[in-house]
Structure formats: C-alpha cells, structure tokens
Amino acid sequence: MSRVLVVSGTGTDVGKTVVTAAVAALASAAGERVAVLKPAQTGVAPGEPGDLAAVAALVPGVTTAELGRYPDPLAPETAARRAGLPPVTPEAAVDAARDLSVDHDLVLVEGAGGLLVRFTPDGTLADVAAKLGAPVVVVAAAGLGTLNHTALTTEALARRGLACAGVVVGAWPAEPDLAAWCNLADLPAVTGVPLLGALPERSGTLPPVEFARVARHTLAPALGGVWHSSRP
C-alpha cells in the first residue's frame, strides 16, 4: 500500500501548492513514483493552467489528477453551486486517491484553502483525510497572525482524531521580520507538532533542478530533506 499524505493550508495563498510540489520533488528524486491529486480547483477557467500545472512544471514526470474545476475563486462547494456543476464529494476524492495508490509509492492530496473549506454542504478536506486514514501536513504563513491560524487548524485535526505530520512555512521571506523569526520557535510550542520546513518565497519560480535542491535544504528529514528548525 502506498503512502498517502494530505496537504492543507491555514488559509489561502500560504504556499500550499509549492509545498506539495517540494514534497513531490524530493520523493521523485529518491526514486519514488509520485502522484498529486487536486480534488477541486477553483478560480481557474477550463483550459487555463491551475495548481497542478504548477506542480508538473516544478516536478517533471509527476502524475497529476484533478476531479473538478470551477471558475469562481470561492470555496469548492460554493463555486460548484454557482457554476451549476456537481461538487466533488469527499468519497470521490478518497476513491481517486486509492486508485492512484495502486501504481504510485506516494500520493499527495492537495486541498483548497483551509482544512474545513467545504467540498459539499457536509464534506471537507478533513473528511477526506479521515476516510483515507492519512496524516495531514499543515502549510502556514511566516508572519504575524500565523500562530492563531495554525493552532486552530491543528486543534481541529486533533479534535477529529486526525494525525498531523507537522507544519511547513510555505513562503519564508527573504528579509524575515521579528514575528517570522519568533514563529520558528513558537509554532511547535503552540501546536504541539513539529515544524517540518520553511520554503523560501518565490521558490515556485525556480527551474526544476534548482527547485529540488532548495526543497532538500528547506524541508525536514520527515519530508525527505535535511532541514533543521534551528537554521531556516
């Protein structure tokens, strides 16, 4: 049985797709067959490149799968309703992940926005993780406010009995401020889970070889890298 890892954010625009690509890049470099599943893509019209196109550009050879696409930049359930299209159910996402696991060593399931953003009126990414029995990597922002958002997300996971693999800062700034530096120590303290990396901002603009090198040095051994929280 292949490994399945769910990637969620504390909100939107925290670097979830780049972190997903970084984990995929390290697993691929280690010789693993990797698939990335995006159950629902919102804010992108048919034919336009979405998050999976960004992953494929950074990690050549990775398998990608998207189940639903909705043009409005909204939560998947709302975007599907406005488009008059059927929503992607947690059950469909689980089935797709299990199908991909047959031929891949690692399946990464990237959510849309935060953990409790709805796919259906009563289904979220947390339900997908629960049905798969998969641990969740939480992608967080670097600066002020992230302690609260990240603690809320990890608490929601714990209340549901879901495993949190750890937290990754999705866009570590080139010139970090005091809050960012303090958060490196404070995130594990307030969440009770390990900090597993801090990817530099704009990593997603790098060519694949350089991206894989950066991923190796900015993700922790648990995700295939060599990073330690004492040296971002």
XYZ file of N, CA and C in Angstrom:
696
model
N 0.857 -1.191 0.000
C 0.000 0.000 0.000
C 0.891 1.239 0.000
N 0.645 2.161 -0.903
C 1.463 3.364 -0.978
C 1.103 4.315 0.160
N 1.989 5.277 0.379
C 1.724 6.313 1.365
C 0.809 7.371 0.761
N -0.092 7.887 1.588
C -0.952 8.994 1.190
C -0.750 10.104 2.208
N -0.534 11.318 1.714
C -0.318 12.479 2.568
C -1.240 13.590 2.092
N -1.985 14.165 3.011
C -2.893 15.267 2.689
C -2.186 16.576 3.025
N -2.283 17.548 2.119
C -1.661 18.853 2.323
C -2.765 19.897 2.431
N -2.838 20.555 3.590
C -3.832 21.591 3.816
C -3.137 22.887 4.189
N -3.842 23.982 4.059
C -3.307 25.271 4.472
C -4.054 25.802 5.677
N -3.487 26.820 6.298
C -4.223 27.531 7.338
C -5.197 28.525 6.715
N -5.115 28.686 5.405
C -5.973 29.591 4.654
C -5.506 29.596 3.209
N -5.900 30.604 2.466
C -5.490 30.695 1.071
C -4.159 31.434 0.952
N -3.465 31.179 -0.159
C -2.237 31.912 -0.501
C -1.147 31.797 0.564
N -0.990 30.602 1.120
C 0.081 30.392 2.100
C 1.218 29.542 1.534
N 1.097 29.119 0.261
C 2.163 28.342 -0.359
C 1.908 26.851 -0.409
N 0.643 26.461 -0.315
C 0.274 25.042 -0.281
C 0.732 24.278 -1.521
N 0.550 24.859 -2.695
C 0.914 24.167 -3.929
C 2.422 23.986 -4.046
N 3.180 24.991 -3.661
C 4.635 24.894 -3.740
C 5.157 23.865 -2.740
N 4.567 23.815 -1.557
C 4.967 22.796 -0.586
C 4.631 21.407 -1.116
N 3.457 21.250 -1.699
C 3.093 19.962 -2.311
C 4.119 19.564 -3.357
N 4.500 20.514 -4.201
C 5.496 20.229 -5.240
C 6.847 19.883 -4.630
N 7.218 20.553 -3.546
C 8.513 20.298 -2.914
C 8.570 18.881 -2.356
N 7.513 18.451 -1.689
C 7.466 17.077 -1.173
C 7.519 16.078 -2.333
N 6.785 16.387 -3.397
C 6.801 15.516 -4.570
C 8.184 15.456 -5.201
N 8.867 16.589 -5.251
C 10.192 16.638 -5.874
C 11.184 15.769 -5.122
N 11.147 15.807 -3.794
C 12.088 15.020 -3.010
C 11.785 13.529 -3.115
N 10.511 13.178 -3.097
C 10.154 11.772 -3.249
C 10.532 11.258 -4.632
N 10.300 12.077 -5.655
C 10.663 11.692 -7.016
C 12.169 11.523 -7.163
N 12.931 12.431 -6.550
C 14.395 12.342 -6.609
C 14.906 11.085 -5.916
N 14.131 10.597 -4.947
C 14.509 9.374 -4.232
C 14.065 8.115 -4.973
N 13.499 8.298 -6.162
C 13.108 7.159 -6.977
C 11.687 6.686 -6.786
N 10.891 7.443 -6.046
C 9.511 7.042 -5.830
C 8.609 7.505 -6.975
N 7.569 6.735 -7.218
C 6.535 7.127 -8.177
C 5.522 7.979 -7.422
N 5.345 9.221 -7.879
C 4.565 10.194 -7.120
C 3.356 10.662 -7.926
N 2.224 10.769 -7.248
C 1.017 11.338 -7.851
C 0.516 12.470 -6.962
N 0.004 13.513 -7.590
C -0.592 14.636 -6.868
C -2.049 14.764 -7.308
N -2.939 14.697 -6.344
C -4.371 14.797 -6.591
C -4.891 16.126 -6.066
N -5.545 16.876 -6.933
C -6.234 18.113 -6.555
C -7.730 17.853 -6.740
N -8.442 17.513 -5.679
C -9.855 17.168 -5.870
C -10.665 18.274 -6.531
N -10.483 19.524 -6.069
C -11.276 20.624 -6.620
C -10.393 21.838 -6.843
N -10.398 22.324 -8.076
C -9.662 23.535 -8.446
C -10.666 24.650 -8.672
N -10.493 25.752 -7.948
C -11.402 26.881 -8.132
C -10.626 28.095 -8.616
N -11.373 29.049 -9.183
C -10.759 30.287 -9.655
C -9.993 30.147 -10.944
N -10.206 29.062 -11.671
C -9.491 28.815 -12.929
C -10.499 28.328 -13.962
N -10.492 28.945 -15.123
C -11.420 28.569 -16.188
C -10.934 27.316 -16.905
N -11.831 26.613 -17.608
C -11.413 25.452 -18.382
C -10.304 25.820 -19.372
N -9.291 24.986 -19.429
C -8.180 25.223 -20.348
C -7.060 26.075 -19.790
N -7.306 26.767 -18.688
C -6.269 27.567 -18.060
C -5.422 26.703 -17.128
N -4.144 27.041 -16.957
C -3.314 26.261 -16.031
C -3.712 26.506 -14.587
N -3.851 25.436 -13.840
C -4.185 25.537 -12.427
C -3.016 25.103 -11.559
N -3.315 24.727 -10.329
C -2.264 24.351 -9.389
C -1.464 23.141 -9.871
N -2.139 22.199 -10.509
C -1.422 21.002 -10.959
C -0.440 21.308 -12.082
N -0.740 22.309 -12.892
C 0.216 22.713 -13.931
C 1.480 23.260 -13.280
N 1.322 23.983 -12.170
C 2.491 24.499 -11.455
C 3.311 23.359 -10.870
N 2.641 22.356 -10.312
C 3.350 21.193 -9.769
C 4.100 20.456 -10.868
N 3.434 20.229 -11.998
C 4.062 19.493 -13.092
C 5.264 20.234 -13.664
N 5.213 21.570 -13.675
C 6.337 22.350 -14.174
C 7.546 22.254 -13.238
N 7.283 22.127 -11.951
C 8.366 22.052 -10.968
C 8.895 20.630 -10.795
N 8.049 19.647 -11.061
C 8.421 18.240 -10.843
C 8.079 17.438 -12.095
N 8.933 17.473 -13.111
C 8.645 16.741 -14.342
C 8.463 15.244 -14.065
N 7.467 14.675 -14.707
C 7.226 13.249 -14.563
C 6.232 12.879 -13.489
N 5.834 13.821 -12.653
C 4.849 13.526 -11.616
C 3.482 13.306 -12.267
N 2.705 12.380 -11.725
C 1.338 12.160 -12.187
C 0.413 13.165 -11.501
N -0.491 13.763 -12.251
C -1.436 14.710 -11.660
C -2.864 14.318 -12.013
N -3.787 14.624 -11.110
C -5.199 14.318 -11.346
C -6.058 15.383 -10.686
N -7.028 15.872 -11.429
C -7.973 16.884 -10.959
C -9.379 16.353 -11.180
N -10.242 16.473 -10.173
C -11.584 15.898 -10.278
C -12.654 16.903 -10.670
N -12.482 18.147 -10.281
C -13.484 19.161 -10.589
C -12.839 20.520 -10.702
N -13.404 21.350 -11.588
C -12.860 22.693 -11.810
C -14.008 23.675 -11.918
N -13.879 24.782 -11.176
C -14.948 25.773 -11.115
C -14.340 27.167 -11.267
N -14.929 28.030 -12.101
C -14.269 29.291 -12.453
C -14.221 30.342 -11.349
N -15.198 30.356 -10.433
C -15.191 31.390 -9.402
C -14.146 31.089 -8.326
N -13.406 32.099 -7.867
C -12.397 31.893 -6.816
C -13.041 31.847 -5.437
N -13.767 30.764 -5.196
C -14.535 30.604 -3.960
C -14.289 29.211 -3.387
N -14.861 28.937 -2.236
C -14.818 27.584 -1.700
C -15.426 26.626 -2.724
N -14.901 25.394 -2.828
C -15.388 24.478 -3.875
C -16.894 24.273 -3.879
N -17.504 24.112 -2.704
C -18.950 23.879 -2.684
C -19.708 25.076 -3.228
N -19.306 26.278 -2.846
C -19.957 27.497 -3.326
C -19.705 27.693 -4.812
N -18.458 27.474 -5.237
C -18.113 27.655 -6.649
C -18.865 26.669 -7.529
N -19.009 25.427 -7.069
C -19.745 24.426 -7.840
C -21.214 24.817 -7.964
N -21.792 25.263 -6.865
C -23.205 25.660 -6.875
C -23.437 26.825 -7.818
N -22.559 27.822 -7.782
C -22.713 28.982 -8.656
C -22.539 28.610 -10.131
N -21.699 27.622 -10.392
C -21.466 27.203 -11.782
C -22.510 26.213 -12.280
N -23.380 25.771 -11.389
C -24.381 24.778 -11.773
C -23.771 23.430 -12.082
N -22.667 23.129 -11.405
C -21.953 21.875 -11.634
C -21.982 21.024 -10.376
N -21.860 19.709 -10.532
C -21.850 18.852 -9.343
C -20.577 19.077 -8.533
N -20.676 19.055 -7.225
C -19.476 19.215 -6.402
C -18.651 17.937 -6.382
N -17.405 18.085 -5.993
C -16.555 16.921 -5.758
C -16.804 16.458 -4.324
N -17.226 15.235 -4.157
C -17.510 14.726 -2.820
C -16.238 14.184 -2.175
N -16.175 14.167 -0.841
C -15.044 13.524 -0.186
C -14.865 12.078 -0.624
N -15.973 11.384 -0.862
C -15.889 9.985 -1.287
C -15.200 9.859 -2.637
N -15.489 10.803 -3.559
C -14.835 10.770 -4.871
C -13.340 11.026 -4.739
N -12.970 11.945 -3.854
C -11.550 12.222 -3.635
C -10.847 11.011 -3.045
N -11.498 10.339 -2.100
C -10.915 9.146 -1.485
C -10.735 8.047 -2.525
N -11.747 7.829 -3.349
C -11.651 6.794 -4.385
C -10.514 7.101 -5.359
N -10.377 8.365 -5.744
C -9.313 8.743 -6.676
C -7.938 8.529 -6.053
N -7.796 8.887 -4.781
C -6.507 8.697 -4.103
C -6.164 7.213 -4.006
N -7.146 6.403 -3.702
C -6.899 4.956 -3.613
C -6.552 4.366 -4.971
N -7.209 4.853 -6.015
C -6.871 4.376 -7.360
C -5.430 4.733 -7.712
N -5.021 5.958 -7.398
C -3.656 6.383 -7.693
C -2.638 5.599 -6.873
N -3.028 5.188 -5.676
C -2.088 4.469 -4.814
C -1.716 3.104 -5.357
N -2.501 2.585 -6.277
C -2.200 1.266 -6.845
C -0.885 1.293 -7.617
N -0.628 2.394 -8.322
C 0.542 2.465 -9.196
C 1.573 3.485 -8.753
N 1.427 4.031 -7.549
C 2.363 5.051 -7.079
C 2.795 4.754 -5.651
N 4.007 5.198 -5.325
C 4.534 4.996 -3.976
C 4.051 6.064 -3.006
N 3.794 7.252 -3.529
C 3.327 8.367 -2.703
C 2.221 9.101 -3.442
N 1.107 9.327 -2.752
C 0.004 10.122 -3.285
C -0.176 11.338 -2.380
N -0.083 12.516 -2.963
C -0.284 13.766 -2.242
C -1.646 14.334 -2.623
N -2.465 14.617 -1.639
C -3.798 15.173 -1.876
C -3.780 16.625 -1.414
N -3.852 17.555 -2.366
C -3.809 18.975 -2.029
C -5.213 19.549 -1.923
N -5.503 20.135 -0.782
C -6.815 20.726 -0.572
C -6.967 22.074 -1.246
N -8.100 22.708 -0.959
C -8.393 24.042 -1.486
C -8.607 24.959 -0.292
N -7.695 25.920 -0.084
C -7.817 26.779 1.085
C -7.482 26.024 2.355
N -8.331 26.188 3.381
C -8.060 25.588 4.676
C -8.712 24.236 4.875
N -8.460 23.665 6.034
C -8.886 22.304 6.352
C -10.394 22.116 6.292
N -11.158 23.122 6.731
C -12.608 22.968 6.842
C -13.381 23.667 5.727
N -12.686 24.080 4.674
C -13.380 24.598 3.493
C -14.211 23.470 2.888
N -15.433 23.769 2.518
C -16.370 22.713 2.120
C -16.226 22.299 0.654
N -16.177 20.994 0.431
C -16.330 20.421 -0.910
C -17.817 20.254 -1.230
N -18.561 19.833 -0.237
C -20.009 19.658 -0.317
C -20.605 20.313 0.926
N -21.940 20.434 1.013
C -22.507 21.074 2.204
C -22.091 20.428 3.515
N -21.743 19.152 3.480
C -21.365 18.490 4.737
C -20.048 17.718 4.612
N -19.178 18.124 3.667
C -17.926 17.408 3.479
C -16.751 18.346 3.264
N -15.644 18.092 3.981
C -14.454 18.933 3.914
C -13.213 18.083 3.667
N -12.061 18.764 3.552
C -10.796 18.043 3.402
C -10.515 17.179 4.627
N -10.963 17.617 5.794
C -10.790 16.797 6.991
C -11.470 15.440 6.828
N -12.620 15.424 6.169
C -13.320 14.158 5.929
C -12.534 13.265 4.976
N -11.887 13.879 3.996
C -11.051 13.105 3.072
C -9.913 12.446 3.839
N -9.233 13.223 4.675
C -8.120 12.682 5.456
C -8.595 11.564 6.379
N -9.764 11.756 6.983
C -10.286 10.739 7.899
C -10.600 9.436 7.166
N -11.237 9.531 6.023
C -11.613 8.327 5.275
C -10.381 7.607 4.728
N -9.320 8.358 4.432
C -8.090 7.752 3.937
C -7.197 7.272 5.076
N -7.444 7.764 6.287
C -6.540 7.466 7.386
C -5.161 8.048 7.147
N -5.119 9.217 6.489
C -3.851 9.817 6.061
C -3.463 10.970 6.968
N -2.164 11.110 7.259
C -1.712 12.278 8.022
C -1.809 13.548 7.188
N -1.871 14.683 7.879
C -2.038 15.973 7.220
C -0.819 16.844 7.489
N -0.251 17.427 6.442
C 0.763 18.465 6.565
C 0.047 19.804 6.493
N 0.298 20.662 7.468
C -0.336 21.975 7.514
C 0.649 23.022 7.014
N 0.258 23.766 5.993
C 1.099 24.827 5.431
C 0.634 26.152 6.020
N 1.598 26.892 6.578
C 1.277 28.124 7.290
C 2.052 29.303 6.727
N 1.561 30.494 7.011
C 2.282 31.718 6.662
C 3.430 31.926 7.641
N 4.327 32.845 7.288
C 5.512 33.059 8.122
C 5.290 34.062 9.242
N 4.479 35.083 9.003
C 4.491 36.252 9.871
C 3.398 36.342 10.906
N 3.141 37.560 11.319
C 2.207 37.858 12.403
C 0.819 37.298 12.096
N 0.223 36.638 13.089
C -1.102 36.052 12.935
C -1.089 34.569 12.678
N 0.056 34.037 12.278
C 0.088 32.622 11.890
C -0.038 31.690 13.085
N 0.357 32.122 14.281
C 0.252 31.242 15.442
C -1.206 30.877 15.710
N -2.086 31.856 15.659
C -3.504 31.601 15.884
C -4.087 30.717 14.795
N -3.838 31.063 13.544
C -4.409 30.287 12.430
C -3.919 28.843 12.454
N -2.633 28.660 12.747
C -2.068 27.313 12.724
C -2.549 26.501 13.915
N -2.633 27.139 15.080
C -3.145 26.436 16.264
C -4.600 26.014 16.062
N -5.408 26.863 15.444
C -6.795 26.496 15.171
C -6.876 25.283 14.250
N -6.009 25.244 13.243
C -6.026 24.125 12.298
C -5.579 22.833 12.967
N -4.486 22.884 13.717
C -4.015 21.656 14.364
C -4.980 21.201 15.456
N -5.633 22.153 16.122
C -6.636 21.768 17.114
C -7.820 21.084 16.450
N -8.235 21.585 15.279
C -9.335 20.950 14.553
C -8.969 19.526 14.146
N -7.724 19.317 13.745
C -7.267 17.961 13.414
C -7.318 17.064 14.646
N -6.796 17.562 15.756
C -6.745 16.753 16.973
C -8.150 16.394 17.458
N -9.084 17.340 17.378
C -10.455 17.083 17.834
C -11.126 16.004 17.001
N -10.690 15.849 15.760
C -11.247 14.825 14.881
C -10.453 13.527 14.922
N -9.430 13.489 15.742
C -8.612 12.277 15.834
C -7.732 12.049 14.627
N -7.390 13.137 13.909
C -6.577 13.021 12.707
C -5.123 13.336 13.012
N -4.228 12.617 12.369
C -2.800 12.807 12.592
C -2.295 14.018 11.825
N -1.520 14.858 12.497
C -0.860 15.989 11.838
C 0.619 15.656 11.734
N 1.133 15.535 10.516
C 2.544 15.215 10.326
C 3.440 16.349 10.791
N 2.953 17.581 10.682
C 3.721 18.742 11.082
C 3.321 19.955 10.273
N 4.047 21.045 10.502
C 3.767 22.335 9.865
C 4.938 22.718 8.975
N 4.630 23.281 7.811
C 5.647 23.847 6.921
C 5.290 25.302 6.651
N 6.252 26.197 6.804
C 6.064 27.589 6.396
C 6.179 27.633 4.876
N 5.121 28.079 4.218
C 5.057 27.966 2.766
C 5.829 29.008 1.996
N 6.158 30.137 2.617
C 6.876 31.206 1.903
C 7.708 31.993 2.908
N 8.906 31.497 3.195
C 9.796 32.175 4.130
C 10.369 33.416 3.454
N 10.178 34.596 4.050
C 10.580 35.834 3.369
C 12.087 35.994 3.257
N 12.502 36.719 2.226
C 13.930 36.998 2.034
C 14.474 37.850 3.171
N 13.620 38.712 3.729
C 14.016 39.546 4.861
C 12.995 39.343 5.990
N 13.131 38.262 6.739
C 12.149 37.969 7.786
C 12.158 39.006 8.897
N 10.970 39.325 9.390
C 10.863 40.279 10.493
C 10.904 39.528 11.822
N 10.745 40.260 12.907
C 10.838 39.666 14.230
C 9.787 38.576 14.426
N 8.566 38.839 13.964
C 7.497 37.853 14.135
C 7.842 36.544 13.432
N 8.373 36.626 12.225
C 8.720 35.419 11.481
C 9.776 34.607 12.225
N 10.821 35.274 12.703
C 11.868 34.565 13.442
C 11.309 33.916 14.698
N 10.500 34.642 15.426
C 9.933 34.090 16.657
C 9.007 32.905 16.369
N 8.315 32.957 15.234
C 7.378 31.893 14.902
C 8.062 30.546 14.682
N 9.331 30.562 14.283
C 10.036 29.288 14.103
C 10.054 28.490 15.400
N 10.256 29.178 16.511
C 10.241 28.503 17.809
C 8.827 28.351 18.353
N 7.976 29.330 18.090
C 6.657 29.336 18.709
C 5.665 28.381 18.038
N 5.798 28.146 16.733
C 4.842 27.269 16.058
C 4.798 25.871 16.678
N 5.933 25.199 16.871
C 5.851 23.885 17.528
C 5.295 23.970 18.942
N 5.620 25.046 19.649
C 5.167 25.181 21.032
C 3.653 25.323 21.121
N 3.047 26.116 20.237
C 1.602 26.360 20.338
C 0.767 25.282 19.660
N 1.375 24.515 18.731
C 0.610 23.491 18.015
C 0.839 22.090 18.570
N 1.990 21.856 19.178
C 2.317 20.526 19.654
C 2.741 19.573 18.563
N 3.026 20.091 17.368
C 3.506 19.258 16.260
C 4.803 19.858 15.735
N 5.620 19.059 15.057
C 6.922 19.577 14.618
C 6.822 20.562 13.463
N 7.802 21.443 13.412
C 7.977 22.307 12.246
C 8.838 21.535 11.253
N 8.319 21.340 10.047
C 8.969 20.467 9.065
C 9.616 21.214 7.913
N 9.729 22.529 8.006
C 10.412 23.240 6.944
C 9.939 24.662 6.786
N 10.679 25.392 5.973
C 10.346 26.785 5.652
C 10.869 27.050 4.254
N 9.993 26.913 3.271
C 10.393 27.112 1.874
C 10.550 28.601 1.571
N 11.629 28.995 0.916
C 11.799 30.408 0.584
C 10.693 30.913 -0.341
N 10.284 32.162 -0.130
C 9.307 32.747 -1.039
C 9.865 32.762 -2.464
N 8.978 32.634 -3.427
C 9.302 32.604 -4.853
C 10.025 31.315 -5.268
N 10.002 30.301 -4.411
C 10.589 29.013 -4.803
C 9.901 28.441 -6.033
N 8.619 28.733 -6.168
C 7.862 28.200 -7.293
C 8.251 28.760 -8.640
N 9.134 29.757 -8.673
C 9.596 30.319 -9.946
C 10.903 29.681 -10.415
N 11.465 28.779 -9.622
C 12.760 28.177 -9.944
C 12.619 27.078 -10.985
N 13.677 26.801 -11.755
C 13.673 25.633 -12.631
C 13.702 24.358 -11.799
N 13.260 23.230 -12.359
C 13.089 22.010 -11.570
C 14.318 21.550 -10.787
N 15.482 21.578 -11.388
C 16.675 21.084 -10.691
C 16.983 21.962 -9.484
N 16.916 23.272 -9.660
C 17.175 24.180 -8.555
C 16.068 24.089 -7.509
N 14.835 23.903 -7.941
C 13.725 23.762 -7.012
C 13.921 22.550 -6.113
N 14.337 21.427 -6.702
C 14.571 20.215 -5.913
C 15.703 20.424 -4.914
N 16.735 21.159 -5.320
C 17.845 21.427 -4.405
C 17.375 22.281 -3.227
N 16.603 23.320 -3.520
C 16.088 24.177 -2.462
C 15.150 23.385 -1.543
N 14.311 22.551 -2.120
C 13.391 21.741 -1.314
C 14.163 20.838 -0.357
N 15.223 20.256 -0.830
C 16.016 19.352 0.014
C 16.581 20.084 1.231
N 17.000 21.320 1.030
C 17.638 22.063 2.114
C 16.654 22.829 2.990
N 15.388 22.859 2.604
C 14.416 23.636 3.388
C 13.229 22.804 3.876
N 13.246 21.489 3.649
C 12.273 20.581 4.247
C 13.006 19.606 5.162
N 12.326 19.201 6.214
C 12.927 18.333 7.228
C 13.060 16.896 6.738
N 13.866 16.086 7.432
C 14.025 14.680 7.053
C 12.710 13.908 6.950
N 11.719 14.248 7.757
C 10.431 13.555 7.684
C 9.766 13.709 6.329
N 10.141 14.775 5.590
C 9.592 15.003 4.244
C 10.644 14.779 3.160
N 11.764 14.188 3.537
C 12.786 13.858 2.541
C 13.938 14.805 2.440
N 13.968 15.880 3.266
C 15.027 16.866 3.182
C 16.036 16.747 4.310
N 16.819 17.804 4.486
C 17.868 17.812 5.512
C 17.760 19.019 6.434
N 16.656 19.757 6.339
C 16.481 21.000 7.092
C 16.276 20.729 8.580
N 16.787 21.641 9.403
C 16.519 21.620 10.843
C 16.022 22.994 11.245
N 15.084 23.036 12.184
C 14.415 24.289 12.519
C 15.366 25.328 13.094
N 16.543 24.914 13.514
C 17.497 25.893 14.056
C 18.193 26.692 12.984
N 18.014 26.276 11.716
C 18.676 27.009 10.627
C 17.770 27.060 9.400
N 16.902 28.076 9.281
C 15.985 28.193 8.148
C 16.699 28.473 6.847
